[in-house]
Coordinates of N, CA and C in Angstrom, one line a residue:
X1 N 0.9 -1.3 0.0 CA -0.3 0.2 -0.1 C 0.5 1.2 0.0
X2 N 0.5 2.5 -0.4 CA 1.4 3.7 -0.7 C 1.1 4.3 0.8
X3 N 2.3 4.6 1.6 CA 2.2 5.3 2.4 C 2.8 6.8 2.2
X4 N 1.7 7.8 2.3 CA 1.9 9.1 1.7 C 2.9 9.9 2.8
X5 N 2.7 9.3 3.8 CA 3.7 10.2 4.9 C 5.3 10.1 4.0
X6 N 5.4 8.4 3.8 CA 7.0 8.4 3.0 C 7.0 9.3 2.0
X7 N 6.0 9.4 1.5 CA 6.0 10.1 -0.1 C 6.2 11.7 0.1
X8 N 5.7 12.3 0.9 CA 5.7 13.8 1.2 C 7.1 14.0 1.7
X9 N 7.8 15.2 1.5 CA 8.6 15.8 2.2 C 8.9 15.9 3.6
X10 N 10.0 16.2 4.3 CA 9.3 16.8 5.9 C 8.7 18.2 6.3
X11 N 9.1 18.8 4.9 CA 9.0 20.2 5.0 C 7.6 20.7 4.6
X12 N 6.8 20.3 4.1 CA 5.4 20.5 4.1 C 4.5 20.7 4.7
X13 N 3.4 21.1 4.5 CA 2.3 22.1 5.5 C 1.4 21.1 6.6
X14 N 1.7 19.9 5.9 CA 0.8 19.0 7.1 C 0.5 19.3 8.2
X15 N 1.7 19.9 8.6 CA 1.8 19.8 10.0 C 0.9 20.8 10.7
X16 N 0.9 21.8 9.6 CA -0.2 23.2 10.0 C -1.6 22.4 10.1
X17 N -1.8 21.4 9.3 CA -3.3 20.7 8.9 C -3.6 19.9 10.1
X18 N -2.6 19.4 10.9 CA -2.8 18.3 12.0 C -3.7 17.3 11.6
X19 N -3.1 17.2 10.3 CA -4.0 15.9 9.7 C -5.4 15.7 9.3
X20 N -5.8 17.0 9.9 CA -7.2 17.1 8.9 C -7.3 17.6 7.6
X21 N -8.7 17.4 7.1 CA -9.1 17.9 5.8 C -9.4 19.1 5.8
X22 N -8.9 20.3 4.9 CA -9.6 21.8 5.1 C -10.9 21.7 4.9
X23 N -11.7 22.0 5.6 CA -13.2 22.2 5.6 C -13.3 23.4 6.4
X24 N -15.0 23.5 6.8 CA -15.2 24.8 6.6 C -14.7 25.0 8.2
X25 N -14.8 24.0 9.3 CA -14.3 24.2 10.9 C -13.4 24.8 10.8
X26 N -12.1 24.1 9.7 CA -11.1 24.8 9.7 C -10.5 25.9 8.6
X27 N -11.1 26.4 7.9 CA -11.1 27.3 6.9 C -9.9 28.3 6.9
X28 N -9.9 28.6 8.0 CA -8.8 29.9 8.3 C -7.3 29.4 8.2
X29 N -7.3 28.1 8.7 CA -5.9 27.2 8.5 C -5.8 27.0 7.4
X30 N -7.1 26.6 6.6 CA -6.7 26.4 5.3 C -6.2 27.6 4.6
X31 N -6.7 28.9 4.8 CA -6.7 29.8 4.0 C -4.8 30.3 4.1
X32 N -4.6 30.3 5.8 CA -3.3 30.6 6.0 C -2.0 29.8 4.8
X33 N -2.3 28.5 5.1 CA -1.5 27.5 4.5 C -1.4 28.0 3.1
X34 N -2.9 28.1 2.4 CA -3.0 28.6 1.1 C -2.2 29.6 0.8
X35 N -2.4 30.8 1.8 CA -1.5 32.4 1.4 C 0.4 32.0 1.3
X36 N 0.5 30.9 2.2 CA 2.0 30.6 2.3 C 2.5 30.2 0.9
X37 N 1.6 29.1 0.7 CA 2.3 28.2 -0.5 C 2.0 29.1 -2.0
X38 N 0.8 30.6 -1.9 CA 0.7 31.2 -2.9 C 0.8 32.1 -2.8
X39 N 1.9 33.4 -2.7 CA 1.6 34.5 -1.9 C 1.0 35.7 -3.0
X40 N 0.6 36.5 -2.7 CA 0.3 37.5 -3.8 C 1.1 38.1 -4.7
X41 N 1.5 38.6 -5.6 CA 2.2 39.5 -6.5 C 2.5 40.7 -5.7
X42 N 3.8 41.0 -5.8 CA 4.0 42.4 -5.2 C 3.6 43.6 -6.4
X43 N 3.4 44.4 -5.3 CA 3.0 46.0 -6.4 C 4.0 46.0 -7.3
X44 N 5.3 46.1 -7.1 CA 6.4 46.9 -8.1 C 6.3 45.6 -9.4
X45 N 5.6 44.3 -9.3 CA 5.4 43.3 -10.4 C 4.2 43.9 -11.4
X46 N 3.7 45.3 -10.8 CA 2.5 45.3 -11.6 C 3.2 46.4 -12.5
X47 N 2.3 46.6 -13.6 CA 3.2 47.3 -14.4 C 1.7 48.2 -15.0
X48 N 1.9 49.3 -15.5 CA 0.8 50.8 -16.0 C 0.9 49.9 -17.8
X49 N -0.6 50.6 -18.2 CA -0.9 50.5 -19.7 C 0.5 52.0 -19.9
X50 N 0.3 53.1 -19.5 CA 1.7 53.8 -19.7 C 2.6 53.1 -19.7
X51 N 3.2 52.9 -19.0 CA 4.5 52.5 -18.8 C 4.7 51.3 -20.1
X52 N 3.7 50.7 -20.5 CA 4.2 49.7 -21.4 C 4.3 50.2 -22.8
X53 N 3.2 51.2 -22.9 CA 3.2 52.1 -24.5 C 4.5 53.1 -24.2
X54 N 4.9 53.6 -23.4 CA 6.5 54.1 -23.2 C 7.3 53.3 -23.7
X55 N 7.6 52.1 -23.0 CA 8.7 51.3 -23.6 C 8.6 50.9 -25.0
X56 N 7.2 50.7 -25.7 CA 7.2 50.3 -27.3 C 6.8 51.5 -27.9
X57 N 6.9 53.1 -27.5 CA 7.7 54.3 -28.3 C 8.8 54.3 -28.2
X58 N 9.7 54.0 -27.4 CA 11.1 54.6 -27.2 C 11.5 53.6 -28.1
X59 N 11.5 52.4 -28.8 CA 12.0 52.0 -29.4 C 12.3 52.2 -30.9
X60 N 13.3 51.9 -31.7 CA 13.4 52.4 -32.9 C 13.3 51.2 -33.8
X61 N 12.1 51.1 -33.8 CA 11.4 49.7 -34.7 C 10.9 50.1 -35.7
X62 N 10.7 49.3 -37.0 CA 9.9 49.9 -37.9 C 8.3 49.0 -37.7
X63 N 7.5 49.4 -38.3 CA 6.3 48.9 -38.2 C 5.8 47.5 -37.9
X64 N 6.7 47.0 -38.3 CA 6.4 45.1 -38.2 C 7.0 45.0 -37.0
X65 N 7.5 45.6 -36.4 CA 8.6 45.2 -35.1 C 7.8 45.7 -34.0
X66 N 7.1 46.8 -34.1 CA 6.0 47.4 -33.1 C 5.0 47.2 -32.9
X67 N 4.5 46.6 -34.5 CA 3.0 45.5 -34.2 C 3.1 44.8 -33.3
X68 N 3.9 44.0 -33.3 CA 3.9 42.6 -32.4 C 3.7 42.8 -30.8
X69 N 4.3 44.0 -30.6 CA 4.4 44.0 -28.8 C 3.2 44.6 -28.8
X70 N 2.4 45.9 -29.7 CA 1.6 46.3 -29.4 C 0.4 45.6 -29.0
X71 N 0.5 44.4 -29.8 CA -1.1 43.0 -29.8 C -0.5 42.5 -28.7
X72 N 0.6 42.5 -28.2 CA 0.9 41.9 -26.7 C 0.3 42.6 -25.5
X73 N 0.6 43.9 -26.2 CA 0.0 44.5 -24.6 C -1.3 45.1 -24.9
X74 N -2.2 44.9 -25.8 CA -3.5 44.8 -25.8 C -4.2 43.8 -25.4
X75 N -3.4 42.5 -25.3 CA -4.0 41.1 -25.2 C -3.6 41.1 -23.4
X76 N -2.4 41.7 -23.1 CA -2.1 41.6 -21.7 C -2.8 42.3 -20.8
X77 N -3.5 43.5 -21.5 CA -4.6 44.4 -20.6 C -6.1 44.0 -21.0
X78 N -6.1 43.2 -21.7 CA -7.4 42.3 -22.0 C -8.4 43.7 -23.0
X79 N -8.0 44.3 -23.8 CA -8.5 44.7 -24.7 C -8.6 44.4 -26.0
X80 N -9.8 44.2 -26.3 CA -10.1 43.5 -27.8 C -9.9 44.6 -28.9
X81 N -9.1 44.1 -30.3 CA -9.1 44.8 -31.0 C -9.9 44.8 -32.2
X82 N -11.1 45.4 -31.7 CA -12.7 45.3 -32.1 C -13.3 46.5 -32.6
X83 N -14.0 46.8 -33.6 CA -15.0 48.3 -33.8 C -15.8 48.0 -33.3
X84 N -16.3 49.5 -32.7 CA -17.2 49.3 -31.8 C -18.5 49.4 -32.7
X85 N -19.2 48.4 -32.2 CA -20.1 48.3 -33.9 C -21.5 49.0 -33.2
X86 N -21.8 48.9 -32.5 CA -23.1 49.7 -31.7 C -22.8 50.6 -30.5
X87 N -23.6 51.6 -30.5 CA -23.3 52.8 -29.4 C -23.1 52.6 -27.6
X88 N -23.6 51.3 -27.6 CA -23.2 51.1 -26.1 C -21.6 50.2 -26.2
X89 N -21.1 49.7 -27.6 CA -19.7 49.3 -27.1 C -18.8 50.5 -27.4
X90 N -19.4 51.4 -28.1 CA -18.5 52.4 -28.5 C -18.3 53.6 -27.1
X91 N -19.1 53.2 -26.1 CA -19.2 53.8 -24.9 C -18.0 53.2 -23.8
X92 N -17.7 52.2 -23.9 CA -17.0 51.0 -23.2 C -15.6 51.9 -23.2
X93 N -14.7 52.0 -21.7 CA -13.9 52.5 -21.4 C -12.7 51.5 -22.4
X94 N -12.5 50.1 -23.0 CA -11.7 49.7 -23.8 C -11.6 50.3 -25.0
X95 N -12.8 50.7 -25.6 CA -12.6 51.4 -27.2 C -11.9 52.9 -27.1
X96 N -12.6 53.4 -25.8 CA -11.6 54.6 -25.8 C -10.1 54.4 -25.9
X97 N -9.4 53.6 -24.8 CA -8.5 53.0 -24.2 C -7.7 52.3 -25.6
X98 N -8.4 51.9 -26.5 CA -7.8 51.0 -27.8 C -7.6 52.4 -28.8
X99 N -8.3 53.4 -28.5 CA -8.3 54.5 -29.7 C -7.0 55.3 -29.1
X100 N -6.8 55.7 -27.9 CA -5.3 56.0 -27.5 C -4.4 55.5 -27.8
X101 N -4.5 54.2 -27.9 CA -3.6 53.2 -28.0 C -3.1 53.1 -29.4
X102 N -4.0 53.3 -30.7 CA -3.6 53.4 -31.9 C -2.9 54.9 -32.3
X103 N -3.6 56.0 -31.4 CA -3.2 57.3 -31.8 C -1.3 57.2 -31.3
X104 N -1.5 56.5 -30.0 CA 0.1 56.7 -29.9 C 1.1 55.6 -30.4
X105 N 0.2 54.7 -30.6 CA 1.2 53.5 -31.6 C 1.6 54.2 -33.2
X106 N 0.9 55.3 -33.9 CA 0.9 55.9 -34.8 C 1.7 56.8 -34.5
X107 N 2.0 57.6 -33.5 CA 2.9 58.6 -33.2 C 4.5 58.0 -32.7
X108 N 4.7 56.8 -32.5 CA 5.7 56.2 -32.0 C 6.4 55.5 -33.4
X109 N 5.8 55.5 -34.5 CA 6.4 54.8 -35.7 C 7.5 55.7 -36.2
X110 N 8.3 55.2 -36.7 CA 10.1 55.5 -37.0 C 9.8 56.7 -38.3
X111 N 9.1 56.1 -39.2 CA 8.9 57.0 -40.4 C 8.0 58.2 -40.4
X112 N 8.6 59.2 -40.6 CA 8.0 60.4 -40.7 C 6.8 60.7 -41.8
X113 N 7.0 60.3 -43.1 CA 6.0 60.3 -44.0 C 5.0 59.5 -43.5
X114 N 5.2 58.2 -43.4 CA 4.1 57.3 -42.7 C 3.1 57.7 -41.7
X115 N 4.0 58.3 -40.7 CA 2.9 58.7 -39.4 C 2.0 59.8 -39.7
X116 N 2.5 61.0 -40.5 CA 2.0 62.2 -41.4 C 0.6 61.6 -41.7
X117 N 0.6 60.4 -42.6 CA -0.4 60.0 -43.4 C -1.1 59.3 -42.6
X118 N -0.7 58.6 -41.7 CA -1.8 57.9 -40.8 C -2.6 59.1 -39.8
X119 N -1.6 59.8 -39.3 CA -2.3 61.1 -38.4 C -3.6 61.6 -39.4
X120 N -3.4 62.1 -40.6 CA -4.3 62.3 -41.4 C -6.1 61.6 -41.2
X121 N -5.4 60.4 -41.5 CA -6.6 59.6 -41.6 C -6.7 58.9 -40.4
X122 N -6.6 59.2 -39.5 CA -6.6 58.3 -38.0 C -8.1 58.0 -37.4
X123 N -8.8 59.0 -38.2 CA -10.2 59.0 -37.9 C -11.1 57.7 -38.0
X124 N -10.2 57.3 -39.5 CA -10.9 56.2 -40.2 C -10.0 54.9 -39.8
X125 N -9.4 55.1 -39.1 CA -8.8 53.7 -38.8 C -8.9 53.1 -37.1
X126 N -10.3 52.4 -36.9 CA -10.6 51.8 -35.8 C -9.8 50.8 -35.1
X127 N -9.1 50.1 -35.7 CA -8.1 48.9 -34.7 C -7.1 49.4 -35.1
X128 N -5.9 48.5 -34.1 CA -4.8 48.4 -34.4 C -4.5 47.4 -35.7
X129 N -5.1 46.5 -35.9 CA -5.0 45.5 -37.0 C -5.2 46.5 -38.3
X130 N -6.1 47.2 -38.4 CA -6.5 48.0 -39.9 C -5.4 49.4 -40.1
X131 N -5.1 49.9 -38.6 CA -3.9 50.7 -39.0 C -2.6 50.2 -39.4
X132 N -2.7 48.9 -38.9 CA -1.3 48.2 -39.1 C -1.1 47.7 -40.7
X133 N -2.3 47.6 -41.4 CA -2.6 47.0 -42.8 C -2.4 48.6 -43.7
X134 N -2.7 49.7 -42.9 CA -2.6 51.2 -43.6 C -1.1 51.2 -43.9
X135 N -0.4 50.7 -42.7 CA 0.9 51.2 -42.6 C 1.7 50.9 -43.6
X136 N 1.3 49.5 -43.6 CA 2.0 48.4 -44.9 C 1.6 49.0 -46.5
X137 N 0.5 49.3 -46.5 CA -0.1 49.6 -47.7 C 0.8 51.1 -48.2
X138 N 1.1 52.1 -46.9 CA 1.7 53.3 -47.3 C 3.1 52.7 -47.4
X139 N 3.7 51.8 -46.8 CA 5.1 51.7 -47.1 C 5.2 51.4 -48.6
X140 N 4.5 49.8 -48.6 CA 4.6 49.5 -49.9 C 4.3 51.1 -51.0
X141 N 3.4 51.5 -50.6 CA 3.4 52.8 -51.7 C 4.9 53.6 -52.0
X142 N 5.5 53.8 -51.0 CA 6.1 54.4 -50.7 C 7.6 53.9 -51.2
X143 N 7.5 52.6 -51.5 CA 8.7 51.8 -52.1 C 8.6 51.9 -53.4
X144 N 7.4 51.6 -53.9 CA 7.4 51.4 -55.4 C 7.4 53.3 -56.1
X145 N 6.8 53.8 -55.2 CA 7.6 55.2 -55.5 C 8.7 55.3 -55.9
X146 N 9.6 55.5 -55.0 CA 10.9 55.5 -54.7 C 12.0 54.5 -55.8
X147 N 11.2 53.1 -56.2 CA 11.7 52.4 -57.2 C 11.2 53.4 -58.5
X148 N 10.2 53.9 -58.7 CA 10.0 54.6 -59.9 C 10.9 56.0 -59.9
X149 N 11.0 56.7 -59.1 CA 12.1 57.7 -59.3 C 13.5 56.8 -59.3
X150 N 14.0 55.9 -59.3 CA 14.9 55.5 -59.6 C 15.3 55.2 -60.8
X151 N 14.3 54.5 -61.4 CA 14.0 54.5 -62.6 C 14.0 55.2 -63.7
X152 N 13.3 56.4 -63.7 CA 13.3 57.8 -63.8 C 14.6 58.3 -64.0
X153 N 15.3 58.1 -63.0 CA 16.9 58.9 -62.9 C 17.5 57.8 -64.0
X154 N 17.6 56.2 -63.8 CA 18.4 55.8 -64.9 C 17.9 56.1 -66.3
X155 N 16.6 56.5 -66.5 CA 16.0 56.9 -67.9 C 17.0 58.1 -68.2
X156 N 16.7 59.4 -67.1 CA 17.4 60.5 -68.0 C 19.0 60.5 -67.9
X157 N 19.8 59.5 -67.0 CA 20.9 59.5 -67.5 C 21.5 58.4 -68.8
X158 N 20.6 57.5 -69.3 CA 20.5 57.3 -70.7 C 20.2 57.9 -71.5
X159 N 19.6 59.0 -71.4 CA 19.2 59.6 -72.7 C 20.3 60.6 -72.6
X160 N 20.8 61.4 -71.2 CA 22.0 62.1 -71.5 C 23.3 61.5 -72.2
X161 N 23.6 60.2 -71.8 CA 24.6 59.6 -72.5 C 24.4 59.2 -73.8
X162 N 23.0 59.0 -74.5 CA 23.0 59.1 -75.9 C 23.1 60.7 -76.7
X163 N 22.8 61.6 -75.8 CA 23.1 62.9 -76.2 C 24.6 63.2 -76.3
X164 N 25.4 62.5 -75.2 CA 26.6 62.5 -75.2 C 27.3 62.2 -76.4
X165 N 26.7 61.1 -76.8 CA 27.4 60.1 -77.4 C 27.3 60.4 -79.3
X166 N 26.3 61.1 -79.5 CA 26.1 61.9 -80.7 C 27.0 63.3 -81.0
X167 N 27.4 63.5 -79.9 CA 28.4 64.9 -79.9 C 29.7 64.6 -80.2

């Protein structure tokens, strides 16, 4: 037969129970042991929303690198990245917090042109996901514009070289 006394290490809380099961009669003893076993988290472990946003905004990340930490912060604080579909949902503090979060996320982007364009259309961006997609679209358009400028520059060089060759 299995001997529980031999199995338990000598430093367990078995002695506080005095061999009794925790019931309503000895609930206080049970709570004391429970608190000893599972202490509450200290206040220095608690982090505010503002502190996490400040950490996110301090980095020199591009949009992809700053999106994932932003999503983690939203999940950590239990904020759903959703559109306020009804007026009642629109009045919830989580929606206001999401709007502030998106505004700060936009202002934390490293590219000034992207940041400026997003600030102009920020009223049309209800979620962090839609904001991130807009950032990707803007960055893709800027990259294509840069490629077009480079191609035109090379075309001008070729025209200039042809003119030089005719002389």
